[in-house]
mmCIF file of C-alpha atoms and ligand atoms in Angstrom:
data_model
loop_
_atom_site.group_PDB
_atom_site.id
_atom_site.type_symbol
_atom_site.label_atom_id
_atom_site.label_comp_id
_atom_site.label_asym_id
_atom_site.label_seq_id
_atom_site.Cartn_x
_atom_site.Cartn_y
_atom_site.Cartn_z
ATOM 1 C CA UNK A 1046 0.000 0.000 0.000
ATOM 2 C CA UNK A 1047 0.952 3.577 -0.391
ATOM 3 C CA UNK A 1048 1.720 5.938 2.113
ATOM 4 C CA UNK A 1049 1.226 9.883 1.017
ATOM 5 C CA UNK A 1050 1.219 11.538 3.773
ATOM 6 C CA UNK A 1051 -0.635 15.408 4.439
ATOM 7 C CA UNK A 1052 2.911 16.954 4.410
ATOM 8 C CA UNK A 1053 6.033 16.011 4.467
ATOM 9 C CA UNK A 1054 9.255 18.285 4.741
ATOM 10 C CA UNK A 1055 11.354 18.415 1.576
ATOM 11 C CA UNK A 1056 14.932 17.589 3.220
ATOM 12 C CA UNK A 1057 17.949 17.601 0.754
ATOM 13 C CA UNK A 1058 21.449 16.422 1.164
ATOM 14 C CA UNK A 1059 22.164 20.122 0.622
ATOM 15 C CA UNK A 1060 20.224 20.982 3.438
ATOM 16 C CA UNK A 1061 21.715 18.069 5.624
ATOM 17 C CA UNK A 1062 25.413 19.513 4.867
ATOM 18 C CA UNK A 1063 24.097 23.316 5.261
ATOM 19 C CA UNK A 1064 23.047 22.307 8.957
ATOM 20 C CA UNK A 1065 26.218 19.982 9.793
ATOM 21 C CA UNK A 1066 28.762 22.936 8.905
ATOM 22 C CA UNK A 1067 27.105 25.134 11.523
ATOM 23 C CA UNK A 1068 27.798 22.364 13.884
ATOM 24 C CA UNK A 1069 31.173 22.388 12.884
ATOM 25 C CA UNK A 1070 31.369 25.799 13.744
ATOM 26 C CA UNK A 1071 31.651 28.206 16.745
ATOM 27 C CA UNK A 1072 28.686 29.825 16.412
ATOM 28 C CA UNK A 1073 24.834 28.313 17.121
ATOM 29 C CA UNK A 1074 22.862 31.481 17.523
ATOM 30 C CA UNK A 1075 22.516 34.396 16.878
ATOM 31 C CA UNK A 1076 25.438 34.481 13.886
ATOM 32 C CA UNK A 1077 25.564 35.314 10.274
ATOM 33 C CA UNK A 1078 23.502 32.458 9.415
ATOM 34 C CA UNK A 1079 20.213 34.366 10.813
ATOM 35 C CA UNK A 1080 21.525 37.845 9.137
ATOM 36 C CA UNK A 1081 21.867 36.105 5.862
ATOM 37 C CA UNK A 1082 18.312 34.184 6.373
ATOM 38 C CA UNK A 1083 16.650 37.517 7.018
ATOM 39 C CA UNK A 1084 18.202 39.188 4.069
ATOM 40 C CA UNK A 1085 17.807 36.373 1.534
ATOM 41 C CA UNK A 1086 14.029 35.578 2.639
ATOM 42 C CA UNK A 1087 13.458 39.599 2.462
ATOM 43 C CA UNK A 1088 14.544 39.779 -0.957
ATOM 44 C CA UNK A 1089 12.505 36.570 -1.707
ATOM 45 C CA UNK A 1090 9.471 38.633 -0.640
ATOM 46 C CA UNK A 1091 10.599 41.985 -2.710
ATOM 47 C CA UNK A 1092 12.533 44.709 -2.637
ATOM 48 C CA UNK A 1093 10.627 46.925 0.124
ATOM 49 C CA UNK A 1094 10.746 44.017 2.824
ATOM 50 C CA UNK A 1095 12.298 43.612 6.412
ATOM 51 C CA UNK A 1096 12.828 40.497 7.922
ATOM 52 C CA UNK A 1097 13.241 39.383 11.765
ATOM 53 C CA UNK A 1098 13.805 35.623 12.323
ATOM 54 C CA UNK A 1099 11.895 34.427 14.901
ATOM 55 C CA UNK A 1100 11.458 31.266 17.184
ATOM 56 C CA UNK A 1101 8.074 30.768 15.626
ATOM 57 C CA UNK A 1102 4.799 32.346 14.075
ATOM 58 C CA UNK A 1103 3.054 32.394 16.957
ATOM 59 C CA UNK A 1104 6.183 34.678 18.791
ATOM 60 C CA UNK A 1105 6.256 36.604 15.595
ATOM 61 C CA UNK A 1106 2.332 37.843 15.724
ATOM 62 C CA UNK A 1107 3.343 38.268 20.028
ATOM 63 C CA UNK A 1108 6.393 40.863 18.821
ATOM 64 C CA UNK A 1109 3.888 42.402 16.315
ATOM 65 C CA UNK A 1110 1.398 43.398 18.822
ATOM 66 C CA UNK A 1111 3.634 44.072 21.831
ATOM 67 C CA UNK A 1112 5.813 46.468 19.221
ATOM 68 C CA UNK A 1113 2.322 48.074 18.467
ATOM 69 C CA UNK A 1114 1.168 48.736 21.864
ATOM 70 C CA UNK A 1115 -2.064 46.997 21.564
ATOM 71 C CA UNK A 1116 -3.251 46.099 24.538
ATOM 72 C CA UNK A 1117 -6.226 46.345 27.268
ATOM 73 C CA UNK A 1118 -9.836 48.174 26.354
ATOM 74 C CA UNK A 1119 -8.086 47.444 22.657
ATOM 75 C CA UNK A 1120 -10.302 45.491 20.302
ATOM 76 C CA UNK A 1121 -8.936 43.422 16.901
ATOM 77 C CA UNK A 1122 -10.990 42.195 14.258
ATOM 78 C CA UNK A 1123 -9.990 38.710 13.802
ATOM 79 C CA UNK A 1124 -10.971 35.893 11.292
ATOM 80 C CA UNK A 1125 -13.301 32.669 13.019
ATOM 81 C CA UNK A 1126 -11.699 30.537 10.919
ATOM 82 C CA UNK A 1127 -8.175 30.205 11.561
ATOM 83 C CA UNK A 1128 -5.520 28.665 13.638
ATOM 84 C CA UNK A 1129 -5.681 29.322 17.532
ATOM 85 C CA UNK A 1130 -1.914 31.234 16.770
ATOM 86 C CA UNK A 1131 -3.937 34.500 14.928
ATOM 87 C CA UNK A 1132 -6.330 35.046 18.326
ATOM 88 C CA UNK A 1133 -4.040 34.127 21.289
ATOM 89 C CA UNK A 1134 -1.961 36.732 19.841
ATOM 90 C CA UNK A 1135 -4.041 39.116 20.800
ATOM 91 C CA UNK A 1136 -5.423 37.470 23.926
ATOM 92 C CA UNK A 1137 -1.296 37.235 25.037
ATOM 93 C CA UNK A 1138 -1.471 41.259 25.014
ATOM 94 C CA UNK A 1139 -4.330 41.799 26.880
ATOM 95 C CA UNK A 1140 -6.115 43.214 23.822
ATOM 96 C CA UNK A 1141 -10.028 41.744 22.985
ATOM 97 C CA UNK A 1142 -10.137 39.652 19.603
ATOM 98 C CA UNK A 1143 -13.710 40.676 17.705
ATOM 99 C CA UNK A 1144 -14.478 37.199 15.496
ATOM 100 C CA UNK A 1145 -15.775 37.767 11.774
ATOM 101 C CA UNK A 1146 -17.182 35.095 9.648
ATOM 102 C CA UNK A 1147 -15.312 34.640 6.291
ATOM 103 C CA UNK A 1148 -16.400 34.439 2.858
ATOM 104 C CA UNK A 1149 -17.525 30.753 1.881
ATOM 105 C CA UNK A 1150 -15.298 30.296 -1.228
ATOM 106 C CA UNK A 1151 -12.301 31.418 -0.134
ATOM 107 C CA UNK A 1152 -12.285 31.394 3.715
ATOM 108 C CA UNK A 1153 -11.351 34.386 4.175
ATOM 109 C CA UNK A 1154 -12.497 37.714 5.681
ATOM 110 C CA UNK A 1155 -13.558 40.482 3.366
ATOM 111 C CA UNK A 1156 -13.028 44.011 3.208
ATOM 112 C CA UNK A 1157 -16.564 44.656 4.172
ATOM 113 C CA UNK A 1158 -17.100 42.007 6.796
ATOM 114 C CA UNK A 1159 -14.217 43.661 8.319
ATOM 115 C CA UNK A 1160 -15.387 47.467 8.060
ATOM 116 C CA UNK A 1161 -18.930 46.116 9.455
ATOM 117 C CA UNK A 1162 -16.906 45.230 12.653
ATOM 118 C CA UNK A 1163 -15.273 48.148 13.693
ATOM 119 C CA UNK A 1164 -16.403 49.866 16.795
ATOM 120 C CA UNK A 1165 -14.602 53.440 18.945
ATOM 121 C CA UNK A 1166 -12.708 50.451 20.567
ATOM 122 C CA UNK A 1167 -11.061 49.327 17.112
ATOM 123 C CA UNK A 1168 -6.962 49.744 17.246
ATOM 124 C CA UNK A 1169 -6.187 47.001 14.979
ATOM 125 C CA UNK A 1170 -7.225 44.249 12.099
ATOM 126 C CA UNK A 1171 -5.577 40.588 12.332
ATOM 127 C CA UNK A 1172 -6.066 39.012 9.167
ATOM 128 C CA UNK A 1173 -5.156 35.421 7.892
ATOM 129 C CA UNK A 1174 -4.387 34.149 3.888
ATOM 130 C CA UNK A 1175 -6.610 30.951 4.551
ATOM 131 C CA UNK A 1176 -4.581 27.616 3.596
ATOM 132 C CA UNK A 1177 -2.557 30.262 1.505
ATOM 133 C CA UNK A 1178 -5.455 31.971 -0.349
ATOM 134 C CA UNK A 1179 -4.875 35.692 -0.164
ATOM 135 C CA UNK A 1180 -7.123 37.781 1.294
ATOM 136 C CA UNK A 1181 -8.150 40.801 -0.640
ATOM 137 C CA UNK A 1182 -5.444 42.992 0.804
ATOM 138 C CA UNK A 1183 -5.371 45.897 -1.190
ATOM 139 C CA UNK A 1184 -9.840 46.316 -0.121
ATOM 140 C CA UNK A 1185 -8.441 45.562 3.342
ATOM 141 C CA UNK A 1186 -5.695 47.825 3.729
ATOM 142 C CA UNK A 1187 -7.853 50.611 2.304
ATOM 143 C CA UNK A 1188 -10.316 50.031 5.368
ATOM 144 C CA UNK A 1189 -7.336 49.755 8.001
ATOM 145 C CA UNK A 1190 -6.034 53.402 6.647
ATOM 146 C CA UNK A 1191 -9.441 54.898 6.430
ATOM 147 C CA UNK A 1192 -10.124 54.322 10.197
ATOM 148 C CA UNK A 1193 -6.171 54.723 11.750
ATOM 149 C CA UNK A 1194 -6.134 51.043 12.359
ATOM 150 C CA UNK A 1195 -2.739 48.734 12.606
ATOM 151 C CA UNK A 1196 -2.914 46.125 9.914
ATOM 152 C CA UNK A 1197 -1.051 42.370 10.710
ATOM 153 C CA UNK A 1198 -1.124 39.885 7.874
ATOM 154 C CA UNK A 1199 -0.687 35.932 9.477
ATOM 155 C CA UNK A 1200 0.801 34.404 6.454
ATOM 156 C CA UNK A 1201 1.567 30.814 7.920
ATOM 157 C CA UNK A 1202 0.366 29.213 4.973
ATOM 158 C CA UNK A 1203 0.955 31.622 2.324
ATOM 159 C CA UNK A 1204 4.854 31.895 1.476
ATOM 160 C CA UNK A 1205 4.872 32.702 -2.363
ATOM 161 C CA UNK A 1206 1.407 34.222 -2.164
ATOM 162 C CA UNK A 1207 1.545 37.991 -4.050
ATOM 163 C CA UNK A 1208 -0.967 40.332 -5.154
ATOM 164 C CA UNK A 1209 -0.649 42.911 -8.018
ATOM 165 C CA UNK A 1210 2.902 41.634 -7.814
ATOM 166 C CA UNK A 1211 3.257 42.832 -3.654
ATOM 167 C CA UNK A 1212 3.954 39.788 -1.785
ATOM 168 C CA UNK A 1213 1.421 38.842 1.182
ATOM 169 C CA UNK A 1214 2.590 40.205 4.644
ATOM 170 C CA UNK A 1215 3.960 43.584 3.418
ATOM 171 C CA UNK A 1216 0.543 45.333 3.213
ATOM 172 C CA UNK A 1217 0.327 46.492 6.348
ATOM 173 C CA UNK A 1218 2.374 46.851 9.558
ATOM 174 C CA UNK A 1219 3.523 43.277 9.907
ATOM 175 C CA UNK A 1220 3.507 40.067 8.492
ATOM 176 C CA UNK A 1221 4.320 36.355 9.794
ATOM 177 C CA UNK A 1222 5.522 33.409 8.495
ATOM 178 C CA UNK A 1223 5.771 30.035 10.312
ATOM 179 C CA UNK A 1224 8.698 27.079 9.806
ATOM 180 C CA UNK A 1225 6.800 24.621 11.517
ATOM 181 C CA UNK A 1226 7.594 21.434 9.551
ATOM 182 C CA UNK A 1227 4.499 21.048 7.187
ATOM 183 C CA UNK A 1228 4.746 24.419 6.020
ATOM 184 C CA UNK A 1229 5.730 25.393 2.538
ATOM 185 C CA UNK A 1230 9.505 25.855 4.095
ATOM 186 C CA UNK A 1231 10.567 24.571 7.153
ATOM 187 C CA UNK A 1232 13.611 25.033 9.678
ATOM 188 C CA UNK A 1233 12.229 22.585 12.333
ATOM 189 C CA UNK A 1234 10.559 25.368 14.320
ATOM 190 C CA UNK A 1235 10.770 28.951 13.425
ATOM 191 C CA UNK A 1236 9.159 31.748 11.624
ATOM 192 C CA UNK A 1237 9.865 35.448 10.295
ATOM 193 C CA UNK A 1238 8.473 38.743 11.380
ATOM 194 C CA UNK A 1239 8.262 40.976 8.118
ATOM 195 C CA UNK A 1240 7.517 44.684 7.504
ATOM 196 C CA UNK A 1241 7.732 47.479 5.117
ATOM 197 C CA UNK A 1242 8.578 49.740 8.061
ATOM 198 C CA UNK A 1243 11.993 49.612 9.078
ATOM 199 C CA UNK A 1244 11.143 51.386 12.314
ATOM 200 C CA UNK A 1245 8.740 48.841 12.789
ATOM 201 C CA UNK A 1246 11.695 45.995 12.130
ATOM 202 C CA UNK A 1247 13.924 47.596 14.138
ATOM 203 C CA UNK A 1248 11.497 47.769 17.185
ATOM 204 C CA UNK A 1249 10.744 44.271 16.801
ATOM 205 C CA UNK A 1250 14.580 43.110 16.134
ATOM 206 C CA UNK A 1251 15.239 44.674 19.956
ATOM 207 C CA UNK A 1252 11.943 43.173 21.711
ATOM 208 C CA UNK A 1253 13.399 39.709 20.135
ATOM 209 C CA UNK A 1254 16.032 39.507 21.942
ATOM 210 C CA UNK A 1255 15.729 40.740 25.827
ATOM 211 C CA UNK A 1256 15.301 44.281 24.516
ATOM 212 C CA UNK A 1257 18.764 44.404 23.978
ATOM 213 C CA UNK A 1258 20.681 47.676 22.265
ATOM 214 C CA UNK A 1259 23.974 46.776 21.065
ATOM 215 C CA UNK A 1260 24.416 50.609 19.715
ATOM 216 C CA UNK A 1261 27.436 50.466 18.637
ATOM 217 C CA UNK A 1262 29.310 49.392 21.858
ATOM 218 C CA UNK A 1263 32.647 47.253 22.369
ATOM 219 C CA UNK A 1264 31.615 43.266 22.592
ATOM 220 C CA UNK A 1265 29.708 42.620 25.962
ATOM 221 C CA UNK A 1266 29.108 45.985 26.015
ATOM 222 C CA UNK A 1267 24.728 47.303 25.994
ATOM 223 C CA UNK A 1268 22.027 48.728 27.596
ATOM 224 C CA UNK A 1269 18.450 47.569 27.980
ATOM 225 C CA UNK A 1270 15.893 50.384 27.055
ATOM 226 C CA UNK A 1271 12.924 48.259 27.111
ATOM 227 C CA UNK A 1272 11.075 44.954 28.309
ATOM 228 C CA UNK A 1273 11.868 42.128 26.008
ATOM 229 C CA UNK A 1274 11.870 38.399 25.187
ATOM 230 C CA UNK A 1275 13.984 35.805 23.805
ATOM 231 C CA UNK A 1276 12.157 34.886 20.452
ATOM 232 C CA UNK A 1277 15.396 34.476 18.312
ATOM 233 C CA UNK A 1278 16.175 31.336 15.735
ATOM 234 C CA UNK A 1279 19.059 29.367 15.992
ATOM 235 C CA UNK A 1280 21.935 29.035 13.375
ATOM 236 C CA UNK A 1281 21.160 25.280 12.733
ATOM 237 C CA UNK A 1282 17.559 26.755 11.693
ATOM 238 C CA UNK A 1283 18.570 29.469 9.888
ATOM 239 C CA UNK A 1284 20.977 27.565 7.781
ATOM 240 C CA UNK A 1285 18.172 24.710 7.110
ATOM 241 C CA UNK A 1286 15.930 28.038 5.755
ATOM 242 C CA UNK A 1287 18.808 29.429 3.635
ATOM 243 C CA UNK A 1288 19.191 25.814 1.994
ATOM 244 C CA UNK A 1289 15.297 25.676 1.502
ATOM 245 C CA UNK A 1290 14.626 29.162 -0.272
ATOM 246 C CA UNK A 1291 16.950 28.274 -2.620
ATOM 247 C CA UNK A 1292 14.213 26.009 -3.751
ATOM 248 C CA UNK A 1293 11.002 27.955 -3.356
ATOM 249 C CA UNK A 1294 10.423 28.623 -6.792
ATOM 250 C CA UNK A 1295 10.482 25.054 -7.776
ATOM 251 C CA UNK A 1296 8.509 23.712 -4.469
ATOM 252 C CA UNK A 1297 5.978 26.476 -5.393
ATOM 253 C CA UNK A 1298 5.650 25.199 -8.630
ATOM 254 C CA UNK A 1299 5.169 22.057 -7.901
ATOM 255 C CA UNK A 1300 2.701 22.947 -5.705
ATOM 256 C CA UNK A 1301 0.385 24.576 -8.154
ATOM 257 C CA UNK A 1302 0.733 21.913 -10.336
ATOM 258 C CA UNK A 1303 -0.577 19.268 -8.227
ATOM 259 C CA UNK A 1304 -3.344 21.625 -7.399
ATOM 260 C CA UNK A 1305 -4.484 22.129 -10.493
ATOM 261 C CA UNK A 1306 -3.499 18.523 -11.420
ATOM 262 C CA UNK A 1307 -6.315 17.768 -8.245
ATOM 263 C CA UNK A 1308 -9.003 19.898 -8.797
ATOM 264 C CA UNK A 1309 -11.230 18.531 -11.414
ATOM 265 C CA UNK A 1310 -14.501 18.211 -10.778
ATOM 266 C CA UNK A 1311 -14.090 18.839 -6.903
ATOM 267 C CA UNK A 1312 -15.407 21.986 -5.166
ATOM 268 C CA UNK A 1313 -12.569 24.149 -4.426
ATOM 269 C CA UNK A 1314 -11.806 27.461 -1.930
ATOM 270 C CA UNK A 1315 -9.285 28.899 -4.245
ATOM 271 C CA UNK A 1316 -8.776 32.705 -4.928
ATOM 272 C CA UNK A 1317 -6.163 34.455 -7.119
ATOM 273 C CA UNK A 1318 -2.895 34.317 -6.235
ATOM 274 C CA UNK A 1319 -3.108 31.267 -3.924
ATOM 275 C CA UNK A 1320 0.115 30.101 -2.796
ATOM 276 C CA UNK A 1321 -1.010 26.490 -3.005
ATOM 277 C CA UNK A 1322 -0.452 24.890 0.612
ATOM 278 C CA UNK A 1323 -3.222 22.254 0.470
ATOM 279 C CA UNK A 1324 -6.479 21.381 -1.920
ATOM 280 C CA UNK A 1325 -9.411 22.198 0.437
ATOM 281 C CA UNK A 1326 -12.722 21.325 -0.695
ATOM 282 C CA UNK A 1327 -16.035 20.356 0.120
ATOM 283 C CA UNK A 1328 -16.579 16.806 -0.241
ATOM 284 C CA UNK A 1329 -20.136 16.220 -1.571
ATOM 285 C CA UNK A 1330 -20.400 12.850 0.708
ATOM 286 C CA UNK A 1331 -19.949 13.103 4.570
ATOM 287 C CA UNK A 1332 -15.999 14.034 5.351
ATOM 288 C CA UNK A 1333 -15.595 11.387 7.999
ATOM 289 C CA UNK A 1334 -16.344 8.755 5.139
ATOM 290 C CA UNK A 1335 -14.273 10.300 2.388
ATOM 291 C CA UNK A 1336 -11.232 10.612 5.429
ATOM 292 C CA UNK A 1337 -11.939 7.152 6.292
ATOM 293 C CA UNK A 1338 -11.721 5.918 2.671
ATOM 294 C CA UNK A 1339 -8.561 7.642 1.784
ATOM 295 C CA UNK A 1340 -6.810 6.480 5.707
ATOM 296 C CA UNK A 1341 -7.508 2.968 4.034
ATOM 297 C CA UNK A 1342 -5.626 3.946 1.063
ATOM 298 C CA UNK A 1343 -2.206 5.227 2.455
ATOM 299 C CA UNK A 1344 -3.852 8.806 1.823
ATOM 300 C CA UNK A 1345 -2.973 11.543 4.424
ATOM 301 C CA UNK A 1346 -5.771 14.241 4.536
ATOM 302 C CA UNK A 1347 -6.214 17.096 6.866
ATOM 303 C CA UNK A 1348 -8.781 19.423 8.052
ATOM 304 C CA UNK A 1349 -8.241 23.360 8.449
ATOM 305 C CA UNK A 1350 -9.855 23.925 11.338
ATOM 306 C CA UNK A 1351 -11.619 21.420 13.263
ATOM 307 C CA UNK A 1352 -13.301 24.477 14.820
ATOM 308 C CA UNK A 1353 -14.166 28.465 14.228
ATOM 309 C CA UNK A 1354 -11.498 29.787 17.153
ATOM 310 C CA UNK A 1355 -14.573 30.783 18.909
ATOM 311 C CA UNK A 1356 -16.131 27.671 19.187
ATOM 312 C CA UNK A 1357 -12.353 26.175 20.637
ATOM 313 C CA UNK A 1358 -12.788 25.771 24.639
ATOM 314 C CA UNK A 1359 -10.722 28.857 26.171
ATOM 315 C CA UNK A 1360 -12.765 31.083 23.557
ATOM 316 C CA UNK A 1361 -16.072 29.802 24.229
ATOM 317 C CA UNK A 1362 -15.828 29.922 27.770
ATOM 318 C CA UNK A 1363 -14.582 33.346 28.187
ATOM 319 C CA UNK A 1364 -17.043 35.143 25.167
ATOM 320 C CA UNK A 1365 -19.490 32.666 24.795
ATOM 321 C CA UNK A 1366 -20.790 31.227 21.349
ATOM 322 C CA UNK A 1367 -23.292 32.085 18.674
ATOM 323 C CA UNK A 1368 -22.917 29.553 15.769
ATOM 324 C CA UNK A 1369 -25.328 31.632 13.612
ATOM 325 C CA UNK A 1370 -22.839 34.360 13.722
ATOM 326 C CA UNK A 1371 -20.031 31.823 11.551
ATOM 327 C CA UNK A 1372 -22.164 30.389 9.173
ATOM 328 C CA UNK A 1373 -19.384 30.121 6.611
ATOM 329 C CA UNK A 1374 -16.699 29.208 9.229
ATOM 330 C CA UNK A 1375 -19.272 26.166 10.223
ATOM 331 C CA UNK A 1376 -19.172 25.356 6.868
ATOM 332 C CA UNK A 1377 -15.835 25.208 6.280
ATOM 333 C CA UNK A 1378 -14.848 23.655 9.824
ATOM 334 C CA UNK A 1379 -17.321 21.053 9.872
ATOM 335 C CA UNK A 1380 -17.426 19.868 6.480
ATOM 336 C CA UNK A 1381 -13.964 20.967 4.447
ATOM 337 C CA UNK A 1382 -11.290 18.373 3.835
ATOM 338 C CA UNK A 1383 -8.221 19.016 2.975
ATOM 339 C CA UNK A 1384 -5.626 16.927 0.432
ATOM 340 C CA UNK A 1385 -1.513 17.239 -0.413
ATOM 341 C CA UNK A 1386 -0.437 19.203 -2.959
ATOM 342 C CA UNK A 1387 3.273 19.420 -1.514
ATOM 343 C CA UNK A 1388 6.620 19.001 -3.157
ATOM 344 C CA UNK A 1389 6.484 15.039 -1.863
ATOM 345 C CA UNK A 1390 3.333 13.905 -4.226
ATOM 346 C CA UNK A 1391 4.014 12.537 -7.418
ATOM 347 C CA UNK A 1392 2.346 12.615 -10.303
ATOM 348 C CA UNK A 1393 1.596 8.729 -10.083
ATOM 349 C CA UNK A 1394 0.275 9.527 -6.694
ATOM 350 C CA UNK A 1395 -1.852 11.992 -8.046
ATOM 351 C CA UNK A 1396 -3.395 9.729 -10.207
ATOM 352 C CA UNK A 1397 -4.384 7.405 -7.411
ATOM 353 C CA UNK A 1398 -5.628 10.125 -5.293
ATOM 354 C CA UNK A 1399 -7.853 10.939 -7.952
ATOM 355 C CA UNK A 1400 -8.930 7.150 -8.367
ATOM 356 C CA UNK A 1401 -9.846 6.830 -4.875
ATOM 357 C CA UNK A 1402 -11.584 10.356 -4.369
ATOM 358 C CA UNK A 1403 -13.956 8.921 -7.194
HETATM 359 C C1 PLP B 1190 0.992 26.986 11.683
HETATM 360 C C2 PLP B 1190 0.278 28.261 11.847
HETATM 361 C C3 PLP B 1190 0.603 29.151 12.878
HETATM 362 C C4 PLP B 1190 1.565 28.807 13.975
HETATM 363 O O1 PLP B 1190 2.868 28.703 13.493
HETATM 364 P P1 PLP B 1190 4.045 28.298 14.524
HETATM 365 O O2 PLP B 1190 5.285 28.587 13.719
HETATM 366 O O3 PLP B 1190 3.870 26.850 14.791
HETATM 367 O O4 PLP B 1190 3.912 29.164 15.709
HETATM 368 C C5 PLP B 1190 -0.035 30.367 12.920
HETATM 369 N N1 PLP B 1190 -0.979 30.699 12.018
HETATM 370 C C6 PLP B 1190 -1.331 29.878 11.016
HETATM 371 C C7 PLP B 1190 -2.353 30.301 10.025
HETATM 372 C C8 PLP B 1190 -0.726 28.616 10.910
HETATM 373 O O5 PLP B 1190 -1.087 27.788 9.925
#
C-alpha cells in the first residue's frame, strides 16, 4: 500500500550539509547564518521588505502586537476561521479579539465584513491568507487606513502568495511566516516577522532579543531600554531556511501543479494568487467517510480547522458562542477536507488520489 502523507518536509542532502557545517562551527545562535536568512528571505518577498527571524509564528504575531502597543480596552478584528496562533496573539497582550465570519469560497475575511466590525474600541485588524489563499489585501488595507487602524497579515500558509505583484505580509504593519515542519519551508521550528517599516523591524529586532541595544558598543558591552523576550532562531535553523529558499520557486511550482493537477470536478476554496499549501474542498459525501476511505488507502488528509477559534474551549468559555454568527466558518470547519499538494506527491500519486476520491 501507499503511504502519502498530508505533508512532508522536503529535506535535501544540501540541506543536511548546510546544517552539519554550523555544527562544525563556533557559532549556534545568533550568527551570520540568521543575518543572511533575514536578508535572503526579504529579498525573496521583494525589494521593500524587512525580515526578523523568529522562534516561531506564533512569537512573531506576540512581537507584532507588543511592538504596536495593543493592549487592554483594545479590540482586533480577527478571522473565526483560523488557527488558535492568529487570536491568542491578541489574547497574550491583553487586547479583545472581535471574530468575523469569512467568505464561503475562499475562507477568508472580506473588506466589508471587516469594516462592518469596527467599533470606537477598534486599534487594529488581524487578518489570515486561509490555507494560503490571499485575502483581498489591497480592499483591506484601504479600510485599516481609512479608520487609523494597525494592519497584521498571518501568512503561515501563504509563502509565495503575491498580489498585483506585492507579496502577502507587506501590506500592512507586519507580516508572519511560520517554519513549523508542514509548512511550505521549514527550519524545524521557526518563523519570520516581516515589515515594510523599518522602524517597525527595528522595534521588533530589539523586543526579540531581551530588549537588547547593542548601539554600537565594544563586545559585551549594551544597555536595555525596554522589556523584552527571547524569540530568536538558531543558526542550525537558519541555515536549514537558507538551503530551503533556494528552492522555493520550484517547491511552489510544484505545488500549483498538483493543485491544479487535483481539482477537477471537486469543489474548491481557491482565490487568485493562492500560494497552493493544500487542496481544500467540500466533499459532496460526509468528510468522515471520504477521510476514512482515503486512511484505508495510504492517503494523508487534513482538516483546516476542526473548529471556528470561537467555538475552541478557552474562547467559548470566556465570550461565549453564537454559531449563527459563523455560518461560513461552520461550513468550512465542519465539512472541508483538505488533500496534499506538496513538493512530496508525485504525479503517479496523483493519479491514485484521484482514483480513490472517485
Ligand atoms: C501553523 C500556523 C501558525 C503557527 O505557526 P508556529 O510557527 O507553529 O507558531 C499560525 N498561524 C497559522 C495560520 C498557521 O497555519
Amino acid at each position: 500500500m501507499r503511504d502519502i502523507p498530508f505533508g512532508r518536509p522536503w529535506i535535501t542532502d544540501e540541506d543536511r550539509r548546510a546544517v552539519a557545517a554550523v555544527l562544525d562551527g563556533p557559532i549556534l545562535t545568533h550568527g551570520p547564518q540568521g543575518e543572511a536568512f533575514e536578508h535572503e528571505f526579504a529579498s525573496f518577498l521583494g525589494s521593500e521588505a524587512h525580515a526578523v527571524a523568529t522562534s516561531s509564528c506564533m512569537a512573531a504575531l506576540h512581537l507584532a502586537y507588543l511592538h504596536l502597543k495593543i493592549g487592554p480596552g483594545d479590540e482586533v478584528i480577527v478571522p473565526a476561521q483560523t488557527h488558535v496562533a492568529t487570536v491568542h496573539a491578541v489574547e497574550w497582550v491583553g487586547a479583545r479579539p472581535v471574530f468575523v465570519d469569512c467568505d464561503p469560497a475562499s475562507g477568508n475575511l472580506s473588506a466589508a465584513r471587516i469594516e462592518q466590525a469596527i467599533t470606537p474600541r477598534t486599534r487594529a485588524i488581524g487578518v489570515v491568507h486561509f490555507v494560503g489563499i490571499p485575502c483581498d489585501m489591497t480592499g483591506i488595507a484601504a479600510v485599516a487606513q481609512r479608520h487609523g487602524l494597525k494592519l497584521i497579515e498571518d501568512c503561515a500558509l501563504a509563502l509565495g502568495a503575491r498580489i498585483h505583484g506585492r507579496h502577502v505580509g507587506l501590506f500592512g504593519d507586519a507580516g508572519t511566516f511560520s517554519f513549523y515542519p508542514v509548512k511550505h519551508l521549514t527550519t524545524a521550528e521557526g518563523g519570520m516577522f516581516v515589515t515594510r517599516h523599518r522602524p517597525i523591524a527595528d522595534g521588533v529586532r530589539r523586543l526579540r532579543a531581551f530588549g537588547v541595544d547593542r548601539g554600537g558598543a565594544a563586545p559585551g558591552m549594551y544597555e536595555v531600554p525596554s522589556l523584552g523576550l527571547n524569540y530568536r532562531m538558531s543558526e542550525l535553523q537558519a541555515a536549514l531556511g537558507r538551503s530551503q529558499l533556494r528552492r522555493m520557486n520550484e517547491n511552489l511550482e510544484r505545488r500549483r501543479r498538483n493543485f491544479e493537477a487535483l481539482r477537477d470536478g471537486l469543489s474548491v476554496l481557491d482565490g487568485p494568487g493562492n500560494s497552493h499549501y493544500c487542496l481544500t474542498f467540500e466533499p459532496d459525501r460526509p468528510r468522515a467517510e471520504v477521510m476514512t476511505r482515503l486512511r484505508a488507502a495510504g492517503i494523508g488528509s487534513s482538516v483546516y480547522y476542526p473548529h471556528p477559534v470561537p467555538r475552541m474551549a478557552y474562547y467559548r468559555g470566556k465570550y461565549g458562542y453564537d454559531a449563527s454568527r459563523y455560518p461560513s466558518a461552520e461550513r468550512i470547519s465542519d465539512r472541508a477536507l483538505s488533500l496534499p499538494v506538496g513538493p512530496h506527491v508525485t504525479d503517479d500519486d496523483l493519479s491514485y488520489i484521484k482514483e480513490h476520491l472517485a
